[in-house]
Tab-separated table of C-alpha atoms and ligand atoms in Angstrom:
chain	number	residue	atom	x	y	z
A	1340	MET	CA	-76.320	176.700	-228.827
A	1341	PHE	CA	-74.960	177.090	-225.311
A	1342	ASP	CA	-72.712	180.078	-225.877
A	1343	GLY	CA	-75.265	182.528	-224.490
A	1344	THR	CA	-73.757	185.569	-226.200
A	1345	ASP	CA	-77.293	186.787	-226.924
A	1346	GLU	CA	-77.765	187.112	-223.169
A	1347	VAL	CA	-75.346	190.043	-222.980
A	1348	ASP	CA	-74.749	193.479	-224.481
A	1349	VAL	CA	-71.117	194.101	-225.340
A	1350	GLU	CA	-69.847	197.453	-224.093
A	1351	ALA	CA	-66.166	197.294	-224.981
A	1352	VAL	CA	-63.532	194.912	-226.281
A	1353	THR	CA	-59.874	195.467	-225.536
A	1354	ALA	CA	-56.768	193.451	-226.313
A	1355	ALA	CA	-53.626	193.710	-224.281
A	1356	PHE	CA	-50.829	191.431	-223.091
A	1357	GLY	CA	-52.064	188.468	-225.134
A	1358	THR	CA	-55.558	188.579	-223.654
A	1359	VAL	CA	-58.805	189.798	-225.162
A	1360	GLU	CA	-61.199	191.317	-222.661
A	1361	MET	CA	-64.859	191.849	-223.325
A	1362	VAL	CA	-66.834	194.109	-221.018
A	1363	ALA	CA	-70.509	193.203	-221.088
A	1364	LYS	CA	-73.757	193.439	-219.172
A	1365	GLY	CA	-77.024	191.564	-219.131
A	1366	ARG	CA	-79.417	192.336	-221.940
A	1367	ALA	CA	-82.674	191.279	-220.244
A	1368	ALA	CA	-84.913	193.971	-218.750
A	1369	GLY	CA	-85.149	192.009	-215.514
A	1370	ALA	CA	-85.370	188.492	-214.174
A	1371	ALA	CA	-87.628	186.189	-212.189
A	1372	CYS	CA	-86.868	185.616	-208.501
A	1373	PRO	CA	-85.722	181.982	-208.073
A	1374	ASP	CA	-87.890	181.644	-204.940
A	1375	SER	CA	-91.134	183.498	-205.651
A	1376	GLY	CA	-90.925	183.419	-209.438
A	1377	ARG	CA	-92.004	187.068	-209.567
A	1378	PHE	CA	-90.362	189.164	-212.285
A	1379	SER	CA	-88.395	192.184	-211.116
A	1380	ASP	CA	-86.515	194.989	-212.827
A	1381	ARG	CA	-85.741	196.948	-209.649
A	1382	VAL	CA	-81.969	197.047	-209.408
A	1383	HIS	CA	-80.511	196.835	-205.902
A	1384	ASP	CA	-76.861	197.015	-206.917
A	1385	ARG	CA	-74.331	195.726	-209.438
A	1386	TYR	CA	-71.175	193.671	-209.156
A	1387	ARG	CA	-68.452	192.433	-211.466
A	1388	ARG	CA	-68.114	188.807	-212.450
A	1389	THR	CA	-65.148	187.479	-214.458
A	1390	LEU	CA	-65.626	184.532	-216.812
A	1391	LYS	CA	-62.889	182.772	-218.690
A	1392	ASP	CA	-63.997	181.759	-222.192
A	1393	VAL	CA	-62.422	179.746	-225.017
A	1394	PRO	CA	-59.417	181.512	-226.613
A	1395	LEU	CA	-60.024	183.949	-229.438
A	1396	ALA	CA	-57.586	183.887	-232.361
A	1397	GLY	CA	-54.914	182.361	-230.167
A	1398	ARG	CA	-55.383	184.844	-227.326
A	1399	GLY	CA	-56.890	184.238	-223.934
A	1400	PHE	CA	-60.472	185.490	-223.778
A	1401	VAL	CA	-62.031	186.894	-220.630
A	1402	ILE	CA	-65.549	188.267	-220.184
A	1403	ARG	CA	-65.938	190.940	-217.532
A	1404	LEU	CA	-69.603	190.882	-216.804
A	1405	THR	CA	-71.560	193.467	-214.868
A	1406	VAL	CA	-74.235	191.581	-212.975
A	1407	ARG	CA	-77.334	193.286	-211.589
A	1408	ARG	CA	-78.860	192.253	-208.275
A	1409	PHE	CA	-82.618	192.696	-208.390
A	1410	ILE	CA	-84.989	193.365	-205.497
A	1411	CYS	CA	-87.760	190.800	-205.121
A	1412	GLY	CA	-90.942	192.737	-204.407
A	1413	VAL	CA	-92.899	189.848	-202.895
A	1414	ALA	CA	-93.530	190.594	-199.217
A	1415	ASP	CA	-93.182	187.066	-197.801
A	1416	CYS	CA	-90.377	185.908	-200.150
A	1417	PRO	CA	-87.375	184.627	-198.155
A	1418	ARG	CA	-85.065	186.213	-200.746
A	1419	ARG	CA	-84.778	189.976	-200.654
A	1420	THR	CA	-82.424	190.269	-203.625
A	1421	PHE	CA	-81.196	187.941	-206.326
A	1422	ALA	CA	-78.520	188.083	-209.022
A	1423	GLU	CA	-79.515	188.077	-212.672
A	1424	PRO	CA	-78.873	184.673	-214.227
A	1425	PHE	CA	-76.931	184.018	-217.432
A	1426	SER	CA	-78.238	180.500	-217.864
A	1427	ARG	CA	-76.602	179.650	-221.177
A	1428	LEU	CA	-73.418	181.661	-220.827
A	1429	ALA	CA	-72.287	180.146	-217.522
A	1430	ALA	CA	-73.603	178.183	-214.547
A	1431	PRO	CA	-74.192	180.175	-211.328
A	1432	HIS	CA	-70.896	180.890	-209.536
A	1433	ALA	CA	-68.881	179.265	-212.357
A	1434	ARG	CA	-65.608	180.951	-213.289
A	1435	PHE	CA	-65.553	179.383	-216.778
A	1436	THR	CA	-68.167	179.813	-219.487
A	1437	THR	CA	-70.273	176.771	-220.364
A	1438	ARG	CA	-68.569	176.802	-223.767
A	1439	LEU	CA	-65.092	176.566	-222.191
A	1440	ASN	CA	-66.282	173.802	-219.866
A	1441	HIS	CA	-67.551	171.790	-222.831
A	1442	ALA	CA	-64.245	172.245	-224.651
A	1443	LEU	CA	-62.331	171.091	-221.558
A	1444	GLU	CA	-64.621	168.082	-221.189
A	1445	ARG	CA	-63.884	167.049	-224.746
A	1446	VAL	CA	-60.126	167.418	-224.273
A	1447	GLY	CA	-60.292	165.589	-220.945
A	1448	LEU	CA	-62.284	162.693	-222.405
A	1449	ALA	CA	-60.015	162.307	-225.413
A	1450	LEU	CA	-56.735	162.783	-223.562
A	1451	ALA	CA	-56.730	162.309	-219.836
A	1452	GLY	CA	-53.858	163.353	-217.623
A	1453	PRO	CA	-50.678	165.184	-218.640
A	1454	ALA	CA	-51.302	164.839	-222.414
A	1455	GLY	CA	-54.670	166.571	-222.079
A	1456	ALA	CA	-53.180	169.278	-219.878
A	1457	ARG	CA	-50.420	169.897	-222.466
A	1458	LEU	CA	-52.931	170.142	-225.321
A	1459	ALA	CA	-55.170	172.459	-223.288
A	1460	ALA	CA	-52.143	174.664	-222.589
A	1461	GLN	CA	-51.187	174.727	-226.288
A	1462	LEU	CA	-54.731	175.694	-227.244
A	1463	GLY	CA	-54.557	178.507	-224.717
A	1464	PHE	CA	-57.203	177.030	-222.396
A	1465	GLY	CA	-54.810	177.312	-219.484
A	1466	ALA	CA	-56.354	174.403	-217.620
A	1467	GLY	CA	-54.225	172.070	-215.530
A	1468	ARG	CA	-54.537	168.333	-215.217
A	1469	MET	CA	-56.785	168.528	-212.150
A	1470	THR	CA	-59.186	170.939	-213.859
A	1471	LEU	CA	-59.547	168.516	-216.751
A	1472	LEU	CA	-60.081	165.597	-214.388
A	1473	ARG	CA	-62.727	167.494	-212.458
A	1474	ARG	CA	-64.568	168.301	-215.668
A	1475	VAL	CA	-64.605	164.634	-216.704
A	1476	ILE	CA	-65.639	163.418	-213.235
A	1477	ALA	CA	-68.512	165.935	-213.211
A	1478	LEU	CA	-69.940	164.495	-216.438
A	1479	PRO	CA	-73.016	162.281	-216.116
A	1480	ASP	CA	-72.354	158.584	-216.683
A	1481	PRO	CA	-72.948	157.520	-220.275
A	1482	GLN	CA	-76.045	155.470	-221.017
A	1483	PHE	CA	-75.398	151.931	-219.898
A	1484	SER	CA	-76.624	148.857	-221.701
A	1485	THR	CA	-75.798	145.301	-220.717
A	1486	PRO	CA	-73.677	143.730	-223.443
A	1487	ARG	CA	-74.834	140.490	-225.043
A	1488	VAL	CA	-71.283	139.171	-225.286
A	1489	LEU	CA	-69.222	140.046	-222.221
A	1490	GLY	CA	-65.438	139.891	-222.245
A	1491	VAL	CA	-63.803	139.198	-218.871
A	1492	ASP	CA	-60.091	139.793	-218.475
A	1493	ASP	CA	-57.728	140.463	-215.655
A	1494	PHE	CA	-55.162	143.223	-215.718
A	1495	ALA	CA	-52.447	144.305	-213.367
A	1496	ILE	CA	-52.794	147.762	-211.870
A	1497	ARG	CA	-49.205	147.592	-210.724
A	1498	ARG	CA	-47.242	144.997	-212.606
A	1499	GLY	CA	-47.742	141.634	-210.965
A	1500	GLN	CA	-49.092	143.116	-207.756
A	1501	THR	CA	-52.715	144.227	-207.724
A	1502	TYR	CA	-55.125	142.641	-210.151
A	1503	SER	CA	-58.470	143.952	-211.307
A	1504	THR	CA	-61.015	142.623	-213.746
A	1505	VAL	CA	-62.017	144.585	-216.814
A	1506	LEU	CA	-65.378	143.861	-218.394
A	1507	THR	CA	-65.798	144.669	-222.070
A	1508	SER	CA	-68.540	144.482	-224.623
A	1509	VAL	CA	-66.962	142.162	-227.180
A	1510	GLU	CA	-69.283	143.191	-230.000
A	1511	ASP	CA	-68.644	146.924	-229.911
A	1512	HIS	CA	-65.223	146.921	-228.223
A	1513	ARG	CA	-66.019	149.164	-225.302
A	1514	VAL	CA	-65.067	148.929	-221.663
A	1515	VAL	CA	-68.198	148.328	-219.635
A	1516	ASP	CA	-66.918	148.200	-216.071
A	1517	VAL	CA	-63.915	147.517	-213.896
A	1518	LEU	CA	-64.132	145.200	-210.879
A	1519	PRO	CA	-61.741	145.663	-207.960
A	1520	THR	CA	-60.442	142.070	-207.854
A	1521	ARG	CA	-60.180	139.001	-210.066
A	1522	GLU	CA	-62.189	136.771	-207.753
A	1523	ALA	CA	-65.429	134.964	-208.595
A	1524	GLY	CA	-67.612	136.955	-206.178
A	1525	PRO	CA	-67.593	140.444	-207.773
A	1526	LEU	CA	-68.119	138.962	-211.256
A	1527	ALA	CA	-71.086	136.878	-210.061
A	1528	ALA	CA	-72.569	139.926	-208.303
A	1529	TRP	CA	-72.122	142.060	-211.422
A	1530	LEU	CA	-73.837	139.484	-213.649
A	1531	ILE	CA	-76.770	139.231	-211.215
A	1532	ARG	CA	-77.085	143.012	-211.081
A	1533	TYR	CA	-76.992	143.377	-214.886
A	1534	PRO	CA	-78.863	140.402	-216.306
A	1535	GLY	CA	-78.970	139.760	-220.034
A	1536	VAL	CA	-75.454	138.575	-220.840
A	1537	GLU	CA	-75.754	135.607	-223.217
A	1538	ILE	CA	-72.107	134.772	-223.779
A	1539	VAL	CA	-69.216	135.198	-221.348
A	1540	CYS	CA	-65.888	135.352	-223.098
A	1541	ARG	CA	-63.305	134.679	-220.416
A	1542	ASP	CA	-59.836	133.411	-219.893
A	1543	ARG	CA	-59.372	129.940	-218.466
A	1544	ALA	CA	-59.074	131.066	-214.844
A	1545	GLY	CA	-61.293	128.986	-212.570
A	1546	ALA	CA	-62.478	132.053	-210.668
A	1547	TYR	CA	-64.082	133.622	-213.757
A	1548	ALA	CA	-65.723	130.314	-214.743
A	1549	GLU	CA	-67.164	130.027	-211.258
A	1550	GLY	CA	-68.259	133.691	-211.184
A	1551	ALA	CA	-70.029	133.314	-214.529
A	1552	ARG	CA	-71.682	130.069	-213.425
A	1553	ARG	CA	-73.002	131.693	-210.256
A	1554	GLY	CA	-74.009	135.016	-211.794
A	1555	ALA	CA	-75.308	133.962	-215.204
A	1556	PRO	CA	-75.956	130.217	-215.153
A	1557	ASP	CA	-77.699	130.312	-218.538
A	1558	ALA	CA	-74.925	132.149	-220.343
A	1559	LEU	CA	-72.615	130.261	-222.639
A	1560	GLN	CA	-69.004	130.392	-221.509
A	1561	ILE	CA	-66.252	130.431	-224.062
A	1562	ALA	CA	-62.534	130.754	-223.550
A	1563	ASN	CA	-61.392	133.739	-225.554
A	1564	ARG	CA	-59.080	133.369	-228.474
A	1565	PHE	CA	-56.056	134.988	-226.879
A	1566	HIS	CA	-56.215	132.602	-223.962
A	1567	LEU	CA	-56.825	129.616	-226.229
A	1568	TRP	CA	-53.678	130.496	-228.153
A	1569	GLN	CA	-51.783	131.043	-224.923
A	1570	GLY	CA	-52.980	127.643	-223.632
A	1571	LEU	CA	-52.121	125.941	-226.901
A	1572	GLY	CA	-48.674	127.543	-226.854
A	1573	ARG	CA	-48.045	126.295	-223.343
A	1574	ALA	CA	-49.237	122.769	-224.226
A	1575	VAL	CA	-47.004	122.626	-227.299
A	1576	GLU	CA	-44.062	123.878	-225.265
A	1577	THR	CA	-44.609	121.224	-222.573
A	1578	CYS	CA	-45.048	118.530	-225.185
A	1579	VAL	CA	-41.918	119.520	-227.106
A	1580	ALA	CA	-39.933	119.770	-223.853
A	1581	ALA	CA	-41.102	116.295	-222.852
A	1582	HIS	CA	-39.963	114.812	-226.151
A	1583	ARG	CA	-36.772	116.810	-226.469
A	1584	ASP	CA	-34.602	113.720	-226.381
B	1042	ZN	ZN1	-88.515	186.442	-204.287
């Protein structure tokens, strides 16, 4: 699919010191200049490009690619020479193959941080925590749809110190957004920006009630079950304490 191995001719494969090396060169007769679009097969020079790929049978896998630089023959083209592209094998200037990048994205999405880095190391991907993070950050945002039933909850970033608000889609249990505070303002602004919420499932905090009222006046507000139970528990406790004698 995106492995691009049909873009290259393999010249040699060697295995040494736990690494498999594949020496390869472009298979195409020539390429089109990215500026003029004119096809060229006039080779100016060649250079070596190293691409790290997904491990092969438990060994590191490296592709040593000979890249041709073609001469653009168009007189008024601003580009005199251009490197042959390997569009499916790897992005321009990338040091990893597209296939390895996809694998790292999947690991990074499933297991962020140190756990992902450990798994990547065990699989022989040799990618640190920051590499995984960069791959995940570079991903396009997933398709967003405004949930019909919105859950609004606060959570502490550092225990008891900084509070944020997490918005969830109650019906399909996914996190929709995170707001920087637990004030009414950001919630109201969010609801105005993403209209269509019919039910706001919130805790009993006055700020969320006010935010929902301002941002989605037509939405039904319900206190969520956890907070109802918590409130009931507190009421029972107070009542029992009052009648202890
Ligand atoms: Zn050109």
